[in-house]
mmCIF file with all atom_site columns, C-alpha atoms in Angstrom:
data_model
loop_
_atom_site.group_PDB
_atom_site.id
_atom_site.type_symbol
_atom_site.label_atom_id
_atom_site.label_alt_id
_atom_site.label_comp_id
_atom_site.label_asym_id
_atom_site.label_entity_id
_atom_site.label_seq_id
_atom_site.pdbx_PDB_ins_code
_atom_site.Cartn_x
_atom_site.Cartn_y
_atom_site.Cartn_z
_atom_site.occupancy
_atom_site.B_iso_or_equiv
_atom_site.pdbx_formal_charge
_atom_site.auth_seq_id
_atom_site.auth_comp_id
_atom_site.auth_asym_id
_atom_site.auth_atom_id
_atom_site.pdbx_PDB_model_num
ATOM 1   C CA . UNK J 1 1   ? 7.565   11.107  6.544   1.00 97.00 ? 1   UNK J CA 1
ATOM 2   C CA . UNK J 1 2   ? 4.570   9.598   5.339   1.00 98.00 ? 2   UNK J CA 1
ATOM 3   C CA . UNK J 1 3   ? 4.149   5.945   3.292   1.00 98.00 ? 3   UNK J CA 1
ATOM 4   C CA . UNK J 1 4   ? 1.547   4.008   1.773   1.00 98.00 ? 4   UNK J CA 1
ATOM 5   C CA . UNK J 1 5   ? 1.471   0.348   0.399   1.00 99.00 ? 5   UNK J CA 1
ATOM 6   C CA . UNK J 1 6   ? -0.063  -2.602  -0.171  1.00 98.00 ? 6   UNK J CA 1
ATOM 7   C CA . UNK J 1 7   ? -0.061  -6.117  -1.618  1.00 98.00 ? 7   UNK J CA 1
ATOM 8   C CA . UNK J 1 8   ? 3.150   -7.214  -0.369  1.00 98.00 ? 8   UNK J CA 1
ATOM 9   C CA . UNK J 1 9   ? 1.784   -10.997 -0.422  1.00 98.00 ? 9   UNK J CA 1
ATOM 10  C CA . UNK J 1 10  ? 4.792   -11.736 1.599   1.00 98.00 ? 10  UNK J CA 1
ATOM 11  C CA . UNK J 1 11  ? 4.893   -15.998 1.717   1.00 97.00 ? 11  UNK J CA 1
ATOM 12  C CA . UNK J 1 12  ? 2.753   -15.686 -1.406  1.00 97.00 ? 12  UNK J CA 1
ATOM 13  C CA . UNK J 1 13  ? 4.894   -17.976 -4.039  1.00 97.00 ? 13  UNK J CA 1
ATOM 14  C CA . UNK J 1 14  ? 1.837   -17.923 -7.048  1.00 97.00 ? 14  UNK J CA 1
ATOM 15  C CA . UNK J 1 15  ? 2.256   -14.203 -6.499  1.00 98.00 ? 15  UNK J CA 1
ATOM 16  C CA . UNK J 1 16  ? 5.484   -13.809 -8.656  1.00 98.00 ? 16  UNK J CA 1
ATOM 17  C CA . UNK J 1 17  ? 4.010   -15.832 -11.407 1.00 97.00 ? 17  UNK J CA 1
ATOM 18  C CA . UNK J 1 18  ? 0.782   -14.441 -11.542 1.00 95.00 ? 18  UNK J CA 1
ATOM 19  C CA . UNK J 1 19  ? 1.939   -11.047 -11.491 1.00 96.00 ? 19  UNK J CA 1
ATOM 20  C CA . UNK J 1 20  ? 5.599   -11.549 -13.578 1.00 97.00 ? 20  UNK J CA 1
ATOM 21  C CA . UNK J 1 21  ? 7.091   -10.529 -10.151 1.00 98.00 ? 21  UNK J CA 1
ATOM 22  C CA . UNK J 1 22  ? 11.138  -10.496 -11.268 1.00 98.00 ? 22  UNK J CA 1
ATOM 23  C CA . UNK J 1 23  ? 11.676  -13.082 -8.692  1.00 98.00 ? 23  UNK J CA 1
ATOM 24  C CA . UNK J 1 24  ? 12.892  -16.087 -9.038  1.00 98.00 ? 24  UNK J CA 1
ATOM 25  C CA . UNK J 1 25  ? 11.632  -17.374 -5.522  1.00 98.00 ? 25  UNK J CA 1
ATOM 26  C CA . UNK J 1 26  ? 8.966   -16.667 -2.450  1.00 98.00 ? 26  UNK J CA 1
ATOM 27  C CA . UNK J 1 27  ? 12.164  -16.237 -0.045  1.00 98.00 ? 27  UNK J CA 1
ATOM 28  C CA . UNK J 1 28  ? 13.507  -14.011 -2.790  1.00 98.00 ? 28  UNK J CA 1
ATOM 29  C CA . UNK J 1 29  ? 10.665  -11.858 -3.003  1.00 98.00 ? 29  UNK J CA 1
ATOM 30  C CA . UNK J 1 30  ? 10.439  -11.660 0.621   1.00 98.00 ? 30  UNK J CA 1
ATOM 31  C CA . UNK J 1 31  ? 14.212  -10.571 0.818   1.00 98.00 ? 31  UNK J CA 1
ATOM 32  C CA . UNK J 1 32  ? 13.454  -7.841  -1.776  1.00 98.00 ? 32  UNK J CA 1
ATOM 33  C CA . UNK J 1 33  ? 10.475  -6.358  -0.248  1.00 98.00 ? 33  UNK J CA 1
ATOM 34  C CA . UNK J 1 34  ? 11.987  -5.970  3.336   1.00 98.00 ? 34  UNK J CA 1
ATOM 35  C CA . UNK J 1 35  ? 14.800  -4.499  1.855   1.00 98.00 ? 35  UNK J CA 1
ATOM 36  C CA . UNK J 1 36  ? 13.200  -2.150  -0.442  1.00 98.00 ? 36  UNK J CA 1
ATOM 37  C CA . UNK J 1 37  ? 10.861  -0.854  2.327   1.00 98.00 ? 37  UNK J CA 1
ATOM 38  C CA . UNK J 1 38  ? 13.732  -0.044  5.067   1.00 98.00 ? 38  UNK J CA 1
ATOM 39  C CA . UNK J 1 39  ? 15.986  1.324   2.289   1.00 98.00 ? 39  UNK J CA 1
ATOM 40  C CA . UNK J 1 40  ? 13.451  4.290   2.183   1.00 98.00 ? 40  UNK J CA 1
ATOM 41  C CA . UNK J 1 41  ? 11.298  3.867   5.853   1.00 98.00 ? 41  UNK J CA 1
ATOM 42  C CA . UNK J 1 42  ? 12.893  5.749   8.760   1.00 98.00 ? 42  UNK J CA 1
ATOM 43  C CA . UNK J 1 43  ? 12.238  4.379   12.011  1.00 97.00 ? 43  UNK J CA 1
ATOM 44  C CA . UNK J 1 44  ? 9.692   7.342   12.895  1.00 98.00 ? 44  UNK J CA 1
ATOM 45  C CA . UNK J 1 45  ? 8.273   6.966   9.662   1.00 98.00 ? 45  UNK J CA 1
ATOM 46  C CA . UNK J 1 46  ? 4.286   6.466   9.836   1.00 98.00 ? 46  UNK J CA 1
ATOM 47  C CA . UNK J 1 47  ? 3.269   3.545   6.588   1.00 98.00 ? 47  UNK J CA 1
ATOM 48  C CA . UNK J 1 48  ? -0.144  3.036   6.148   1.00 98.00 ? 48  UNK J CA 1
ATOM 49  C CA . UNK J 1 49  ? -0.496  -0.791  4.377   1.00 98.00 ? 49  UNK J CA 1
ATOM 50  C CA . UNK J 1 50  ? -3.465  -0.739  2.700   1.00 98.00 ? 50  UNK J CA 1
ATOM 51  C CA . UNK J 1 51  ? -3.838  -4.557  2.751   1.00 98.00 ? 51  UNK J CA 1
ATOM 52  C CA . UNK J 1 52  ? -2.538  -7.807  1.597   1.00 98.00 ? 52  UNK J CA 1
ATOM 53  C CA . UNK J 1 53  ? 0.610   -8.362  3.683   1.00 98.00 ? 53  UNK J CA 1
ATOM 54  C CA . UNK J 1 54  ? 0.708   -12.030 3.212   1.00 98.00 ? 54  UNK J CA 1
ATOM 55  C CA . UNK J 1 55  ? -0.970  -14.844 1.295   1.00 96.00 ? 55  UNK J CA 1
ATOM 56  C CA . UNK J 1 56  ? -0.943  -18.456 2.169   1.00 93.00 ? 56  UNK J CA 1
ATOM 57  C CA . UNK J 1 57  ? 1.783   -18.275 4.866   1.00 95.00 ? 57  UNK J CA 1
ATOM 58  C CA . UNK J 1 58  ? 1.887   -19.153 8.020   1.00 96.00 ? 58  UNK J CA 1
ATOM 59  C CA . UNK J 1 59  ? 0.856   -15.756 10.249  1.00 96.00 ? 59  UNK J CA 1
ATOM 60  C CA . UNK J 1 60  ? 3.603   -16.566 13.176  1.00 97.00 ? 60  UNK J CA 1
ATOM 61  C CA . UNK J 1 61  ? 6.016   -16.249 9.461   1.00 97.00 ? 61  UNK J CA 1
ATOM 62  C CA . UNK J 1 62  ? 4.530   -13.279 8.622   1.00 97.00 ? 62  UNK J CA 1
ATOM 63  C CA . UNK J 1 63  ? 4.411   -11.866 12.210  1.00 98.00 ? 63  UNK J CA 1
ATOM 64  C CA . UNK J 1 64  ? 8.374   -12.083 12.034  1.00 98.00 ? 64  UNK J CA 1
ATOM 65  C CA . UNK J 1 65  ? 8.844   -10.472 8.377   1.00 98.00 ? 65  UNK J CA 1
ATOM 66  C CA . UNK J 1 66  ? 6.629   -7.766  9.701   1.00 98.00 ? 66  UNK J CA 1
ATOM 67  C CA . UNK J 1 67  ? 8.485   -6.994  12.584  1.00 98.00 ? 67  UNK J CA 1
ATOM 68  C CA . UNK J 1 68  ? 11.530  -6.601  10.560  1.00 98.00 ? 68  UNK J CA 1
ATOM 69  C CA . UNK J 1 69  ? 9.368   -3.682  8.540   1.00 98.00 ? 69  UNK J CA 1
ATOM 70  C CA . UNK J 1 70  ? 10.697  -0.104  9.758   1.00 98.00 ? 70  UNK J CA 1
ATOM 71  C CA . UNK J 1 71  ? 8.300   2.713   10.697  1.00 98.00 ? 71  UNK J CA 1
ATOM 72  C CA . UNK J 1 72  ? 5.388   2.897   12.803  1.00 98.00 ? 72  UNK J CA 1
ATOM 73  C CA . UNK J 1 73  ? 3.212   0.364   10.804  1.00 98.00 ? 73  UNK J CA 1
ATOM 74  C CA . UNK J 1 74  ? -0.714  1.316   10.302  1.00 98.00 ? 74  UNK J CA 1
ATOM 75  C CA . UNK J 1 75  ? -2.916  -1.425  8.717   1.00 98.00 ? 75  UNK J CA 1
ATOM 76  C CA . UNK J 1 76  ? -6.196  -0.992  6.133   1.00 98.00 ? 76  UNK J CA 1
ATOM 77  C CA . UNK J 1 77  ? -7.070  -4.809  6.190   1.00 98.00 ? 77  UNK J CA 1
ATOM 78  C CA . UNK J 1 78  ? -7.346  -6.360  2.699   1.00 98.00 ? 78  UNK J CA 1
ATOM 79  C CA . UNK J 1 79  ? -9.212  -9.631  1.548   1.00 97.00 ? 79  UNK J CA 1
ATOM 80  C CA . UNK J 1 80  ? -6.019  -11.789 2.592   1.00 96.00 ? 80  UNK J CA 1
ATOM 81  C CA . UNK J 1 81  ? -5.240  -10.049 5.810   1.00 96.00 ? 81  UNK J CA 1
ATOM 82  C CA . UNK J 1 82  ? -4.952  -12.548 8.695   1.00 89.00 ? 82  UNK J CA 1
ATOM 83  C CA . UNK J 1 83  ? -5.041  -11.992 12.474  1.00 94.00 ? 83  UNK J CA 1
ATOM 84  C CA . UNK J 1 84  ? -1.653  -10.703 12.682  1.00 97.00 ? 84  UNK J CA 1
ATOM 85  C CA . UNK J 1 85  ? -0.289  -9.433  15.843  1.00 98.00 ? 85  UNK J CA 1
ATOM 86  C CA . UNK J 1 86  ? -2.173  -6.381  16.620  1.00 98.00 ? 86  UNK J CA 1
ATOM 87  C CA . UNK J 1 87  ? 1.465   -5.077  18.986  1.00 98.00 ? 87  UNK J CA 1
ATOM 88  C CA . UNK J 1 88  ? 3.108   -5.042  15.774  1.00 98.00 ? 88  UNK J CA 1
ATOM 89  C CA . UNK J 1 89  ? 0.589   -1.737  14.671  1.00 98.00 ? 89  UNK J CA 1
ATOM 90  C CA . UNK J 1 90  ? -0.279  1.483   15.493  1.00 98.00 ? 90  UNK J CA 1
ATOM 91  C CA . UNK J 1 91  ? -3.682  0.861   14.476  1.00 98.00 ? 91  UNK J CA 1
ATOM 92  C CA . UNK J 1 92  ? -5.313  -1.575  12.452  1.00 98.00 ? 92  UNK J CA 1
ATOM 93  C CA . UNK J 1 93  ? -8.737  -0.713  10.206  1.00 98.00 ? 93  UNK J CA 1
ATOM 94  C CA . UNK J 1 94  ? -11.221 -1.362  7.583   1.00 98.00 ? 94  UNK J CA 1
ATOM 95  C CA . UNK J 1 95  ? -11.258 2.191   6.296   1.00 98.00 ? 95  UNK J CA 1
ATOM 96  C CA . UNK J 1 96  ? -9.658  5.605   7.059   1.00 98.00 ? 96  UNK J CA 1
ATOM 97  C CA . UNK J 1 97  ? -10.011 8.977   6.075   1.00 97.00 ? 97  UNK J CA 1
ATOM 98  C CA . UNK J 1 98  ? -6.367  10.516  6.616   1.00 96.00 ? 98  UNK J CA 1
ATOM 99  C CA . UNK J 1 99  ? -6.714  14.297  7.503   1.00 92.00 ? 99  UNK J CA 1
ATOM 100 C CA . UNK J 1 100 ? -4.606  17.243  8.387   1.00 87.00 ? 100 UNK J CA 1
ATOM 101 C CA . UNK J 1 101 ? -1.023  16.087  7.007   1.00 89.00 ? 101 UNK J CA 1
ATOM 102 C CA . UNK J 1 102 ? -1.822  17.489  3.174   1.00 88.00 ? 102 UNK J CA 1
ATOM 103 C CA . UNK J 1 103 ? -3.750  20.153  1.540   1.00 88.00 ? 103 UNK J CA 1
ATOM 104 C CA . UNK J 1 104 ? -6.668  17.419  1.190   1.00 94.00 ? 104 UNK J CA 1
ATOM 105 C CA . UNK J 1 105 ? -8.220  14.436  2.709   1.00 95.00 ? 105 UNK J CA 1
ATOM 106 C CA . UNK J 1 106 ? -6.995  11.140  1.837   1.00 97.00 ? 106 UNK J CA 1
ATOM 107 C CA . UNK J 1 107 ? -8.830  8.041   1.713   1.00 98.00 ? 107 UNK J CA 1
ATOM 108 C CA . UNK J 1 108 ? -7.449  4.887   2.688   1.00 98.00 ? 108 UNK J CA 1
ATOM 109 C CA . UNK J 1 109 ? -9.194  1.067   1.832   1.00 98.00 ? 109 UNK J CA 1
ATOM 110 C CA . UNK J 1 110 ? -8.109  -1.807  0.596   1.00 98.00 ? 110 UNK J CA 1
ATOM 111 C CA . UNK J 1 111 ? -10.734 -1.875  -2.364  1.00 98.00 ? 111 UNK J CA 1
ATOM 112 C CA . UNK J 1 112 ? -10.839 0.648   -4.888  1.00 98.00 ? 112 UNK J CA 1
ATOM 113 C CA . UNK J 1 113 ? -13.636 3.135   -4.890  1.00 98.00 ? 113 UNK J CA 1
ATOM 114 C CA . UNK J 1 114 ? -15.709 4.971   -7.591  1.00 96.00 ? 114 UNK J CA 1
ATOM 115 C CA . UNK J 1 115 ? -16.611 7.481   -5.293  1.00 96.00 ? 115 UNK J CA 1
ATOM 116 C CA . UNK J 1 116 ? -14.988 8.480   -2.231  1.00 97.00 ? 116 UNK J CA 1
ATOM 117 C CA . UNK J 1 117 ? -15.467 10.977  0.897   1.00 95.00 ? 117 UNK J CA 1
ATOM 118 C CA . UNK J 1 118 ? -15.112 14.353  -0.743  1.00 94.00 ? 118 UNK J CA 1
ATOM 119 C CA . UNK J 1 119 ? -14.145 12.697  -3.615  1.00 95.00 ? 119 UNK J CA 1
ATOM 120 C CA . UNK J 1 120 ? -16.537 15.870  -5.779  1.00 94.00 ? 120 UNK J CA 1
ATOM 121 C CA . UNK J 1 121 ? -13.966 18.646  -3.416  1.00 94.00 ? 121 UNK J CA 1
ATOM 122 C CA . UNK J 1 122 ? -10.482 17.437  -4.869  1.00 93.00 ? 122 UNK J CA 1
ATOM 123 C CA . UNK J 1 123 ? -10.273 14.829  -1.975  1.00 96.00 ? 123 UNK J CA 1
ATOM 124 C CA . UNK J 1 124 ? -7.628  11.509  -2.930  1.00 98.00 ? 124 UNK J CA 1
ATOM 125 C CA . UNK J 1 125 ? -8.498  7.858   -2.973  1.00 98.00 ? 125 UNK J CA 1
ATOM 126 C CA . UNK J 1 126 ? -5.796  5.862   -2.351  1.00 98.00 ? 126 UNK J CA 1
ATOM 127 C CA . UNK J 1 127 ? -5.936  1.958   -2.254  1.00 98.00 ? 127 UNK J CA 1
ATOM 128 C CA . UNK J 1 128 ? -4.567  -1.484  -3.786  1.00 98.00 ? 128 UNK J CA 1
ATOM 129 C CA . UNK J 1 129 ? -6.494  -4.980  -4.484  1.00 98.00 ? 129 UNK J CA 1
ATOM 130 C CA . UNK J 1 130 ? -5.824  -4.750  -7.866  1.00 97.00 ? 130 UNK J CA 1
ATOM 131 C CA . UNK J 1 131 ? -1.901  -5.298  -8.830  1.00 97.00 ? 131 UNK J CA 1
ATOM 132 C CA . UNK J 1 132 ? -1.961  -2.792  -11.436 1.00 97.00 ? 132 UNK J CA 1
ATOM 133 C CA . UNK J 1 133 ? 1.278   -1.759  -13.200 1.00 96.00 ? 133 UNK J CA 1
ATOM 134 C CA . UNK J 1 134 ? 2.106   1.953   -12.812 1.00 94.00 ? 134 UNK J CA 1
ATOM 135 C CA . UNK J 1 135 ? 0.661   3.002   -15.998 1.00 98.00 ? 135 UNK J CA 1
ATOM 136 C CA . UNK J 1 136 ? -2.630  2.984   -14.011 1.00 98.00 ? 136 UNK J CA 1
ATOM 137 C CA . UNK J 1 137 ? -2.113  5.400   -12.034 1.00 98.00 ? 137 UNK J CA 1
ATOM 138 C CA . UNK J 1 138 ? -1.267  7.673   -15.108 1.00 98.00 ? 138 UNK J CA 1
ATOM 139 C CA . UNK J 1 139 ? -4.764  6.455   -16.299 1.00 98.00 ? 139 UNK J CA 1
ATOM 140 C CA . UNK J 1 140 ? -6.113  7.793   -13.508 1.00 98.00 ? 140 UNK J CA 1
ATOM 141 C CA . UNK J 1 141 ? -4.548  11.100  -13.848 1.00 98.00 ? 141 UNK J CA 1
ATOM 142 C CA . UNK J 1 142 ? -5.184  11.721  -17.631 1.00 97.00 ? 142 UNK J CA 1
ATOM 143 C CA . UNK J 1 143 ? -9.138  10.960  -16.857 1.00 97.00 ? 143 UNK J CA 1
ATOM 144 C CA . UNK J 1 144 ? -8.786  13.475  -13.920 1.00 96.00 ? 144 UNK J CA 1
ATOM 145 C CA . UNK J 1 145 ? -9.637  10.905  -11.360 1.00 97.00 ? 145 UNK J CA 1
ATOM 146 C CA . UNK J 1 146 ? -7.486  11.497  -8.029  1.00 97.00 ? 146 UNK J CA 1
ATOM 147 C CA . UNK J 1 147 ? -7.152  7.672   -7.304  1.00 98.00 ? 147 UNK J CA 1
ATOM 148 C CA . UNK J 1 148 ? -3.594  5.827   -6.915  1.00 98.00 ? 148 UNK J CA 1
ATOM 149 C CA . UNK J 1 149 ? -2.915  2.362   -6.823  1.00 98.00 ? 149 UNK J CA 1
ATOM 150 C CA . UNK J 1 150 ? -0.139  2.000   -3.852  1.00 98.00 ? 150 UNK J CA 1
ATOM 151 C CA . UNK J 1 151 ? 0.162   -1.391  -4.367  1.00 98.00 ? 151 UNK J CA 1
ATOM 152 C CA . UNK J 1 152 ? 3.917   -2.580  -5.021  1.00 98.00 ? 152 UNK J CA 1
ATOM 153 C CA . UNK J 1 153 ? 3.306   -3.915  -8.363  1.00 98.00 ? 153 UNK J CA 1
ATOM 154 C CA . UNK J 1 154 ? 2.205   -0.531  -9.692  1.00 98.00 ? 154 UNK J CA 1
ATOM 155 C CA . UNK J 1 155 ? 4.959   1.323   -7.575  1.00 98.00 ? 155 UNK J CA 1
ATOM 156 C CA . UNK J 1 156 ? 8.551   -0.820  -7.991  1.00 98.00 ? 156 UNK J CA 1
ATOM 157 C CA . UNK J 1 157 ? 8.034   -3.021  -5.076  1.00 98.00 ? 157 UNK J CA 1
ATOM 158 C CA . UNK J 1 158 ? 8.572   -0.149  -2.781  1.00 98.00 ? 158 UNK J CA 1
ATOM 159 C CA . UNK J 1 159 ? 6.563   1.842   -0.788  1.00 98.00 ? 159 UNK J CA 1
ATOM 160 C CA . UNK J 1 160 ? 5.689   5.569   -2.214  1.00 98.00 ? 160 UNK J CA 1
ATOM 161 C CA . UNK J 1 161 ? 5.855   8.791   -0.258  1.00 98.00 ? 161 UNK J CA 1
ATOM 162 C CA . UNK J 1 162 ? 3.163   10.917  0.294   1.00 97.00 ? 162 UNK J CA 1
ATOM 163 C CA . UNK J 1 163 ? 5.105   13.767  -0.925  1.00 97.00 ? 163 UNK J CA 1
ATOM 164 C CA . UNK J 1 164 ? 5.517   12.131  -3.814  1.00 97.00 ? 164 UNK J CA 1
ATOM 165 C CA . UNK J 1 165 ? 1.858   11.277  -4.366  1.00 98.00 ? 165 UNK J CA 1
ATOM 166 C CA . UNK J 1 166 ? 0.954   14.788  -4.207  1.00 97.00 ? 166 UNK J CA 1
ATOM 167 C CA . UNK J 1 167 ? 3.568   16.048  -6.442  1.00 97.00 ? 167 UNK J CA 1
ATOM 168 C CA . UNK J 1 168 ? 2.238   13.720  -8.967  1.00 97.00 ? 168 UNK J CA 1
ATOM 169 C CA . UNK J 1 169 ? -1.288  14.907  -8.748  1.00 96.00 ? 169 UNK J CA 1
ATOM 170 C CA . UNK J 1 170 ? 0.506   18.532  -8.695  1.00 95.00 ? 170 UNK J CA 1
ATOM 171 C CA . UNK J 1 171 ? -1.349  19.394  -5.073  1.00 94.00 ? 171 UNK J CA 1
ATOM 172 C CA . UNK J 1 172 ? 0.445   21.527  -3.137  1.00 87.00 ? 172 UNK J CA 1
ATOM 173 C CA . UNK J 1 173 ? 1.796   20.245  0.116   1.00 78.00 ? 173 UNK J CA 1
#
C-alpha cells in the first residue's frame, strides 16, 4: 500500500500550541504520531513524507524517531527538513511526479501549487506546508481543484492512503 504525509514536526513543542495539537506535551505528540503511523504502515508499505519531519530538534533525535517509522520511507524535503540520515530513505527529493500506481499522475512537493504537471488533464497535487484542518481539502474538492493537503493536521495525525485519496476525488483506481 501506498501513504502520504507531512508535517509531523516531530521535537517541535510550539507545534501543539500553534496548531491546537490535542497534546499536552512534545514527547506526547511524538508518542502519538509513531503510533498512529505503524498502526496503519505495513512494513512493505511505500510513505512518501512530503516534508517537515522535525522542527527544532536535535537531527541524531529525529534520526531515531524516524527509524522507528514503518514502511519504506520516501522524503519530499520541506522548509524544516534537516540533513537526516539519507540510509533511513528510499529516496529523498525536492519534487516528484508519482506515475503508474493510479489512473493519474500525482504530484508530490512540499509547497502547495496553483498549477501542477498535468494539472489541465485531471492530474493530482498533493502536498503540505500549510497545517490546514481537513475541511480544506473539501474546499478543494467543491471548487473542483484536485489538490490535498496530506499534512497530519488536516488528516487526524495519521498518514492517508492513496486508495483513500482517490476514492475521495471519486477516480477510479
Amino acid at each position: 500500500m501506498i501513504w502520504f504525509t507531512s508535517d509531523l514536526h516531530l521535537g517541535h513543542r510550539a507545534v501543539i500550541n500553534f496548531q491546537d495539537r490535542p497534546f499536552g506535551t512534545v514527547e506526547e505528540m511524538n508518542e502519538a504520531l509513531i503510533k498512529n503511523w505503524n498502526f496503519l504502515v505495513a512494513k512493505n508499505d511505500t510513505v512518501y513524507i512530503l516534508g517537515d519531519i522535525s522542527h527544532r530538534c536535535p537531527v541524531e533525535e529525529v534520526n531515531a524517531m524516524i527509524s522507528k517509522l514503518k514502511g519504506k520511507k520516501i522524503l519530499i524535503r520541506g522548509n524544516h527538513d534537516k540533513e537526516y540520515d539519507a540510509s533511513l530513505f528510499e529516496g529523498i527529493y525536492d519534487y516528484y511526479d508519482l506515475r503508474g500506481v493510479a489512473s493519474v499522475s500525482i504530484s508530490l512537493m512540499h509547497y502547495p501549487m496553483l498549477e501542477w504537471n498535468r494539472s489541465r488533464h485531471g492530474s493530482l497535487h498533493l502536498h503540505g506546508h500549510q497545517h490546514n484542518s481537513s475541511s480544506y481539502n473539501e474546499e478543494m474538492r467543491e471548487q473542483g481543484i484536485r489538490r490535498y493537503d496530506v499534512g497530519v493536521d488536516a488528516n487526524q495525525y495519521c498518514p492517508v492512503s492513496l486508495n483513500s485519496i482517490l476514492e475521495f476525488f471519486q477516480i477510479d483506481k
